[in-house]
Short mmCIF file of C-alpha atoms in Angstrom, two decimals:
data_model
loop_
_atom_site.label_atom_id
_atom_site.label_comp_id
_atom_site.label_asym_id
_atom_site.label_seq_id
_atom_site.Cartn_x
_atom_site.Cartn_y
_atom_site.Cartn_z
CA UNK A 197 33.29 19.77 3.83
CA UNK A 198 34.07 17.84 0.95
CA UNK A 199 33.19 14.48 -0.26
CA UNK A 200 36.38 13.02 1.77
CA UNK A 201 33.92 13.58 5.05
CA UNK A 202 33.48 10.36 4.01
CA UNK A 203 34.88 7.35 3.06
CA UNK A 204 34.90 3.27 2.42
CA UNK A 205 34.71 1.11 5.51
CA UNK A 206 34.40 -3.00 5.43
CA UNK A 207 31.02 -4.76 5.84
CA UNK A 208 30.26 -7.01 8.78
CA UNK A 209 29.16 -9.61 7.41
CA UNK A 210 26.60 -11.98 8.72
CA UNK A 211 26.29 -16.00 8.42
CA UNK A 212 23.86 -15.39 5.56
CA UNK A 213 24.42 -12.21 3.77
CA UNK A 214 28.39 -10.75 3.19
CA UNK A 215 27.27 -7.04 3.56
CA UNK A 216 25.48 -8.14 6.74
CA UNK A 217 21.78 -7.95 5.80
CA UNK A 218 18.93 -9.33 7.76
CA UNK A 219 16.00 -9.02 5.50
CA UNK A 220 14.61 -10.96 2.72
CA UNK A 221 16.14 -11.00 -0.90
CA UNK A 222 18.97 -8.89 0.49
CA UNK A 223 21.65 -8.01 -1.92
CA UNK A 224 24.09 -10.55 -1.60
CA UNK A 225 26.79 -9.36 -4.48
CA UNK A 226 27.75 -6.29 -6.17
CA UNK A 227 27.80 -6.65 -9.79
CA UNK A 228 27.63 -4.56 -12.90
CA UNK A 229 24.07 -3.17 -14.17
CA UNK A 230 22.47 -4.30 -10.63
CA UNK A 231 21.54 -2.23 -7.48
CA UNK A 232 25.17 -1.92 -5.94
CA UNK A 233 25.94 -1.34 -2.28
CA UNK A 234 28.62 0.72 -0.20
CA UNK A 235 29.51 0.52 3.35
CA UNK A 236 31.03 4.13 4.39
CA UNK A 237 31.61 5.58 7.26
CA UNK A 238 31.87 9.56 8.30
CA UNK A 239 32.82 11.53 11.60
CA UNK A 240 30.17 11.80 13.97
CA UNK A 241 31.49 14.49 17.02
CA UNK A 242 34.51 12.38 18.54
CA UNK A 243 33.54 9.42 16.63
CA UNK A 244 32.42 7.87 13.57
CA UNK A 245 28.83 7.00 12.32
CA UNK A 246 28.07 4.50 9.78
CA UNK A 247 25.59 3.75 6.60
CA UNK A 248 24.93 1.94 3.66
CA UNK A 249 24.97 3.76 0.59
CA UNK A 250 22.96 1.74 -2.70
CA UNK A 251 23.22 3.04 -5.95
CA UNK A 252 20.69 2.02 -9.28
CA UNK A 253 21.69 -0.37 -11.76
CA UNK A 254 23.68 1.22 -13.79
CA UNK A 255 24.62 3.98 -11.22
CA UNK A 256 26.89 7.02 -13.35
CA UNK A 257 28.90 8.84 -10.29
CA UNK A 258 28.15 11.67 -12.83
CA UNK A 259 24.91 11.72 -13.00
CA UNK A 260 21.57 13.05 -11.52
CA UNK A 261 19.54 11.00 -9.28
CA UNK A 262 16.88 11.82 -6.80
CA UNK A 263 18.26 10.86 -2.90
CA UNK A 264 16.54 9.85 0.24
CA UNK A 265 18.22 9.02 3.46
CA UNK A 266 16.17 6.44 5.38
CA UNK A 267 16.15 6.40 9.24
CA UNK A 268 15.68 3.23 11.26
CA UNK A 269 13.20 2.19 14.01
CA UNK A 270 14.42 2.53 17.80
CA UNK A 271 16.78 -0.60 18.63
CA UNK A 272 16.87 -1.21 15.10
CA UNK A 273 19.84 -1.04 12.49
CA UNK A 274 20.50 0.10 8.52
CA UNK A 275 20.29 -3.81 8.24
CA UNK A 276 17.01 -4.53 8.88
CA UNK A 277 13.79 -2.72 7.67
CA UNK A 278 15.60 0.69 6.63
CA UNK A 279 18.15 -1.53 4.21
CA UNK A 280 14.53 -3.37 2.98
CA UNK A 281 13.78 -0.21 2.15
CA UNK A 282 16.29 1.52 1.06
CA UNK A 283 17.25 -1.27 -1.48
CA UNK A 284 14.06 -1.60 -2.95
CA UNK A 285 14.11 2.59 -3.73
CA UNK A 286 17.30 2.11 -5.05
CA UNK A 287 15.66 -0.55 -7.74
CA UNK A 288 13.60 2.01 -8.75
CA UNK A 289 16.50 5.01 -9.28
CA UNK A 290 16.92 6.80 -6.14
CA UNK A 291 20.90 6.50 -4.58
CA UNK A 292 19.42 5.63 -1.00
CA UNK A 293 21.53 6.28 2.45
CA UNK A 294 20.29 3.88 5.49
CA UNK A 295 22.27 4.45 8.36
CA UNK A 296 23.14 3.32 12.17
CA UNK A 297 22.04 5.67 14.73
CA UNK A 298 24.72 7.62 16.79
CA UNK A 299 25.23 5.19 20.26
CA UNK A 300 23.90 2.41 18.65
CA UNK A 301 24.01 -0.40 16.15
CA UNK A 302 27.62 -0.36 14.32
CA UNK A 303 27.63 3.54 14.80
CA UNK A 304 30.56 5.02 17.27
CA UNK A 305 29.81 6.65 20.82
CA UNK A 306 29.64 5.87 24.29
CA UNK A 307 27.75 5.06 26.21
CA UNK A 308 25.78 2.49 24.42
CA UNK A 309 22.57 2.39 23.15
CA UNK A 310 22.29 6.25 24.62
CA UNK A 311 18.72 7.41 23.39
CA UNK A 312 18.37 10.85 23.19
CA UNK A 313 16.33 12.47 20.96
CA UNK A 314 18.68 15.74 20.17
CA UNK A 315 20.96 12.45 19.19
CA UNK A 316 18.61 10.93 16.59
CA UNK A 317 17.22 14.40 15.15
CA UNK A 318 20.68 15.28 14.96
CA UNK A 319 21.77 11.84 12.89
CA UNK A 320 18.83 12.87 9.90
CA UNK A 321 20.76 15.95 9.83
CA UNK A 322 23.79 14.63 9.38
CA UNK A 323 22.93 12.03 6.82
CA UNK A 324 21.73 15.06 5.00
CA UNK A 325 25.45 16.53 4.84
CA UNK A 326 26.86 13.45 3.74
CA UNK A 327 24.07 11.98 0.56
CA UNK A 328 24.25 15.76 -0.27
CA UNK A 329 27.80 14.91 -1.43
CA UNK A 330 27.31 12.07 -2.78
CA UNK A 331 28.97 11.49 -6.16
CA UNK A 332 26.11 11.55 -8.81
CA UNK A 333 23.06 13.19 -6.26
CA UNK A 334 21.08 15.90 -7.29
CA UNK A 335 21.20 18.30 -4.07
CA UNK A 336 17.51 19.88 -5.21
CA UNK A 337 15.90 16.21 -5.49
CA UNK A 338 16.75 15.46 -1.89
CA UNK A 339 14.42 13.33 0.82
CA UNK A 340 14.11 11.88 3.88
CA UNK A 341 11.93 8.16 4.97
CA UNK A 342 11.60 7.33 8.82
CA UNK A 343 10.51 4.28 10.00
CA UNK A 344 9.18 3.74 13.42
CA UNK A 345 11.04 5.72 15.77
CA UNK A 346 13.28 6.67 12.97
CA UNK A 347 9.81 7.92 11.30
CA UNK A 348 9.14 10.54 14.42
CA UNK A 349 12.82 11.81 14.12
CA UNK A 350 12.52 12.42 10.86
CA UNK A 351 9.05 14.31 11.55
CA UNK A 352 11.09 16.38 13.77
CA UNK A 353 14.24 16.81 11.59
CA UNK A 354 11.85 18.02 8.72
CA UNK A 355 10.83 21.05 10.46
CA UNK A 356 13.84 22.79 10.01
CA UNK A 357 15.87 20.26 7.84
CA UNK A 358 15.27 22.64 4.55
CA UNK A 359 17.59 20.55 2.05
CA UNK A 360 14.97 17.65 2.42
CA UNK A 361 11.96 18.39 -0.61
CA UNK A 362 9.74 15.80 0.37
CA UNK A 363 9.26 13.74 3.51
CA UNK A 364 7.92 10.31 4.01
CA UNK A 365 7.11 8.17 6.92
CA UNK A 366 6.37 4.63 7.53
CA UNK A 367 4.81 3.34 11.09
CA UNK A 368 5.64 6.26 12.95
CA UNK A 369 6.73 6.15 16.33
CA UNK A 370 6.54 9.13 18.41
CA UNK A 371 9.37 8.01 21.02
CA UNK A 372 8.55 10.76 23.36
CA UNK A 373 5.29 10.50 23.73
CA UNK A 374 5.31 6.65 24.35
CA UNK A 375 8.16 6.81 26.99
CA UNK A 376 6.16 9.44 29.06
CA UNK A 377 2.96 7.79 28.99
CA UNK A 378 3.43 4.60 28.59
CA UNK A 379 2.09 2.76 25.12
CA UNK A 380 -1.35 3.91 24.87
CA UNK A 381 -1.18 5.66 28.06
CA UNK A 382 -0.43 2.87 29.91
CA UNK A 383 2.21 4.25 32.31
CA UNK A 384 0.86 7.87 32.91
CA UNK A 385 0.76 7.25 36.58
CA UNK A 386 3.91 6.27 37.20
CA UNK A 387 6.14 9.02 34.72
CA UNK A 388 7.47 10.90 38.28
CA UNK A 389 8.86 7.65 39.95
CA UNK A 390 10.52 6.59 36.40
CA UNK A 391 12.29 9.71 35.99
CA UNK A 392 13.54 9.95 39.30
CA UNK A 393 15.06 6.23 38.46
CA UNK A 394 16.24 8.25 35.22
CA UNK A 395 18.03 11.30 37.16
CA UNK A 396 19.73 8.90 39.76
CA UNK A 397 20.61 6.44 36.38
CA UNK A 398 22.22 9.56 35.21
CA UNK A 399 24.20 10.57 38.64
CA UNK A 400 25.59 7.20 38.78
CA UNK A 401 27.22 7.46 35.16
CA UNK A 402 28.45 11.17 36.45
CA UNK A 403 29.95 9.68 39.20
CA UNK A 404 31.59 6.94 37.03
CA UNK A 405 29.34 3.81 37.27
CA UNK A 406 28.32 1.65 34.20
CA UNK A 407 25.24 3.24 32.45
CA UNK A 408 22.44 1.25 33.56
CA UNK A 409 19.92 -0.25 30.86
CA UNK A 410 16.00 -0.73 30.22
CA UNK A 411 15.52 -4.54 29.89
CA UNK A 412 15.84 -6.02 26.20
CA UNK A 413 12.77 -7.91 25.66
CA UNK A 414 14.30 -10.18 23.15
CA UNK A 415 16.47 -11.52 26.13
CA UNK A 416 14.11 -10.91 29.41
CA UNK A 417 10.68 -12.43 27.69
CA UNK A 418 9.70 -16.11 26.99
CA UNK A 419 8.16 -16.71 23.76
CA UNK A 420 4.51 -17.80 25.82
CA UNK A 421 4.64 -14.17 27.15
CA UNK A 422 5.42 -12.83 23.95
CA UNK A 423 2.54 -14.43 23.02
CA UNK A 424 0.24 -13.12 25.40
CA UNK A 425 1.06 -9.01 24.86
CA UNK A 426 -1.84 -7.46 24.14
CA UNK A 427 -0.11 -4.89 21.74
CA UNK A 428 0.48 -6.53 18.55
CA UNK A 429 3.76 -4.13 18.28
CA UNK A 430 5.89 -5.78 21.11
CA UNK A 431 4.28 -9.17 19.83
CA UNK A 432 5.40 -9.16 17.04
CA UNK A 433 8.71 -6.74 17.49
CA UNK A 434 9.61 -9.65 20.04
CA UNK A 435 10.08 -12.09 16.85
CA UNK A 436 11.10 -9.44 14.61
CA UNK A 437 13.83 -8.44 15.98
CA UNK A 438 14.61 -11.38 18.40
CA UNK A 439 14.20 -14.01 15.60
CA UNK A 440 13.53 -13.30 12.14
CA UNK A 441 15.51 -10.10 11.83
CA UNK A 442 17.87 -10.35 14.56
CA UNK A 443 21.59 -8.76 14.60
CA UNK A 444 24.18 -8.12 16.82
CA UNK A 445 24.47 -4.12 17.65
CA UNK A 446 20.33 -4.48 17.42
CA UNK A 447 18.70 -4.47 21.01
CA UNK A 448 15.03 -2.51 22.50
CA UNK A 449 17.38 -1.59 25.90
CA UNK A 450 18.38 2.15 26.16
CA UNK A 451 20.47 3.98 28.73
CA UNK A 452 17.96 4.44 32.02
CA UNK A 453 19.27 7.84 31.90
CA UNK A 454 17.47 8.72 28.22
CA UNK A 455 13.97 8.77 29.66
CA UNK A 456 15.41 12.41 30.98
CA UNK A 457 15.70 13.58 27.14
CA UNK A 458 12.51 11.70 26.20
CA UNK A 459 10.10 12.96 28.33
CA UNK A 460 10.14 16.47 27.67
CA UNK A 461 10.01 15.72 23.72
CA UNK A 462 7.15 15.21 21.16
CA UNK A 463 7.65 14.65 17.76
CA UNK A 464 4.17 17.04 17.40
CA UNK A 465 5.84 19.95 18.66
CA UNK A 466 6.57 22.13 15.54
CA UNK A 467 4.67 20.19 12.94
CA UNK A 468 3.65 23.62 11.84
CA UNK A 469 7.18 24.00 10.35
CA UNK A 470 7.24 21.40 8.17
CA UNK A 471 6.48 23.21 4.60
CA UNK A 472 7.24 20.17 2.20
CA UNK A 473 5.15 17.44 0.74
CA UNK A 474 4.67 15.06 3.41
CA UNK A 475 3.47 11.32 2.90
CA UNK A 476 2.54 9.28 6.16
CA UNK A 477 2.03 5.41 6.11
CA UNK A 478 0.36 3.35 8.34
CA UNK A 479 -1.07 -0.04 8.43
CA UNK A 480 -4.77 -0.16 9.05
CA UNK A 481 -4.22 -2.89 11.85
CA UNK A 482 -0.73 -0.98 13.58
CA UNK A 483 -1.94 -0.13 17.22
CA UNK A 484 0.72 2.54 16.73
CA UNK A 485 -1.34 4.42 14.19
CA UNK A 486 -2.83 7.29 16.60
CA UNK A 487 0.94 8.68 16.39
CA UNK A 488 0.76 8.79 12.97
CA UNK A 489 -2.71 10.37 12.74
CA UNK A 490 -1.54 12.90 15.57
CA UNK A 491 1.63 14.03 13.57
CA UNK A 492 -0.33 14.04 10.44
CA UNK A 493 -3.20 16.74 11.71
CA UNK A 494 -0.23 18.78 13.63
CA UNK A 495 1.16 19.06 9.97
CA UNK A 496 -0.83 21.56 8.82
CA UNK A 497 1.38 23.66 6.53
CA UNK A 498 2.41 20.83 4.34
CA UNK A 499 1.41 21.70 1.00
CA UNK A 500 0.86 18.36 -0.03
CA UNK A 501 -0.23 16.00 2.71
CA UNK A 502 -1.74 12.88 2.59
CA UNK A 503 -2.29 9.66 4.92
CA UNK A 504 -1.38 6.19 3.60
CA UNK A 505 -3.62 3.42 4.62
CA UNK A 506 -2.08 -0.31 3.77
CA UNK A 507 -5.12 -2.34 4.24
CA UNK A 508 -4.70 -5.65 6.76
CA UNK A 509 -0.68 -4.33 7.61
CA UNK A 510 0.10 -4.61 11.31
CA UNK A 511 2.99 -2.13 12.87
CA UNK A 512 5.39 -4.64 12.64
CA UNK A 513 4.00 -6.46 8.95
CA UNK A 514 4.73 -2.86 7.07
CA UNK A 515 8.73 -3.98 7.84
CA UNK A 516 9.07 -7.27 6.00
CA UNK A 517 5.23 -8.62 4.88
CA UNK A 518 6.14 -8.53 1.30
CA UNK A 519 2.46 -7.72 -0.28
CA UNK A 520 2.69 -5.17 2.13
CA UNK A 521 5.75 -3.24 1.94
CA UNK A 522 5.37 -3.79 -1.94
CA UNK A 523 2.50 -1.55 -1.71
CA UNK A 524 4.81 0.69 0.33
CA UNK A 525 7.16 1.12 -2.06
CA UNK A 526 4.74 1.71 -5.09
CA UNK A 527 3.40 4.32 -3.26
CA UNK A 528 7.06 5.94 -1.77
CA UNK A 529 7.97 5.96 -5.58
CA UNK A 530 4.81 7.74 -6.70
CA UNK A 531 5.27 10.10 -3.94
CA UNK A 532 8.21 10.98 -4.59
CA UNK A 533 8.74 11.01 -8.18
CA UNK A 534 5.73 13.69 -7.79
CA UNK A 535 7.35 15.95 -5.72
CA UNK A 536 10.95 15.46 -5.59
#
């Protein structure tokens, strides 16, 4: 494969932002000596995936820069929190890749907003192949940052994933382990009736029926029951990605049919392989931080491990709170300028 596996696609562009950005001080121009960005695009099976490529100031397609392909949260998009991300790293030297997951967002494949954890796994992988060609990376100074549900494929992915030399996660979100039991256990009881939903979901698509979805909270849920969620991670994902980050191709629905893949996957199961420097984030307020301590105490063959703490962050705060995902990136850049 060569470095035509990829190549220059056109930006979507939003009402605010011409690349189609969602988050705060979003690049808005390319221009010479700044942080740059690239739409590309690059096949995907029988289709074609899609990411955002930023490059330094003063990017040299020549040159030697440390890499780190940065995997979104489930329903989210390379727009949103992994393009926050991923531009700021960029600021500080690394060419960053934030891209659309496979079935969703601006990414190619059918059905939509298909969920399957092989799927996502398998898009880390591939965003490996392609920043490993890109003009001016150096392949040994390679890494990978997950965010949310992007965070627990990327846990996963890093077990085997050898070309990645450090591994970071933000928030994780152990996808498996949530749709089986519920969030904080809360649907345990009722796992058998839900997949036998999931297995006749699936029979109707074999038989040539529309794929059914989950509801999309962003459409199904008033703002007073937003309100009153007890978890502050649907709370505040509700205005997160319903309001203040919101973008077409973005939605929480997923095929009925996934829950088959998710069930019978944990993003625990082969932590033992992971053999890198590992850095896990969490806020000390995320209800969604039991994943992370889970994943982090399954790790136990990192050589370099260590837990993150952001004082005061929520889940959802760690995405776009600025004082918050400036401490974040201070300690993503320390991270990895260590071990990369």
């Amino acid at each position: 494969m060569s470095v035509a596996a990829f190549k220059e696609r056109d930006f979507i562009p939003t009402e605010n932002n011409p690349f189609g950005l969602v988050y705060a001080d979003a690049i808005t121009e390319n221009a010479e000596g700044a942080v740059n960005i690239h739409a590309i695009q690059y096949p995907y099976r029988d289709f074609y995936a899609v990411a955002n490529v930023y490059t330094p100031a003063g990017y040299d397609p020549a040159g030697n820069y440390p890499a780190v392909v940065v995997a979104h949260p489930n329903g989210g998009m390379k727009d949103q929190v992994a393009g926050n991300y991923a531009q700021k790293l960029a600021e500080h030297g690394f060419i960053t890749l934030a891209f659309d997951a496979a079935y969703q967002g601006e990414s190619g494949g059918t059905p939509r907003s298909v969920d399957w954890p092989s799927n996502r796994v398998e898009d880390v992988h591939r965003a490996a192949d392609i920043i490993l060609q890109y003009p001016g990376v150096d392949r040994k100074r390679v890494a990978a940052l997950g965010i949310c549900g992007g965070g627990g494929y990327t846990f996963k992915a890093a077990q085997t994933d050898k070309r990645f030399k450090a591994v970071a996660t933000l928030s994780l979100f152990n996808s498996g382990e949530v749709r089986r039991e519920g969030f904080r256990g809360s649907q345990v009881d009722s796992i058998q009736e839900r997949l036998a939903a999931a297995s006749q979901a699936r029979q109707d698509e074999a038989d040539g029926k529309e794929a059914a979805l989950t509801p999309n909270m962003c459409e199904t849920v008033t703002p007073e029951q937003a309100d009153a969620m007890p978890y502050d991670l649907y709370r505040e994902g509700y205005y997160y990605y319903g309001q203040d980050a919101a973008k077409a191709g973005s939605t929480f629905s997923y095929t009925v049919s996934s829950l088959m893949e998710l069930a019978g996957w944990d993003a625990r199961d082969g932590a033992e392989l992971i053999n890198v420097p590992l850095l896990m984030m969490i806020g000390s307020h995320a209800d969604t931080g039991y994943m992370t301590i889970d994943c982090y105490e399954a790790a136990v063959n990192a050589p370099v491990r260590e837990l993150f703490e952001i004082p005061g962050a929520t889940h959802i705060q760690t995405y776009w709170k600025d004082e918050y995902v400036a401490q974040a990136i201070k300690k993503l850049v320390e991270f990895f300028g260590v071990n990369l």
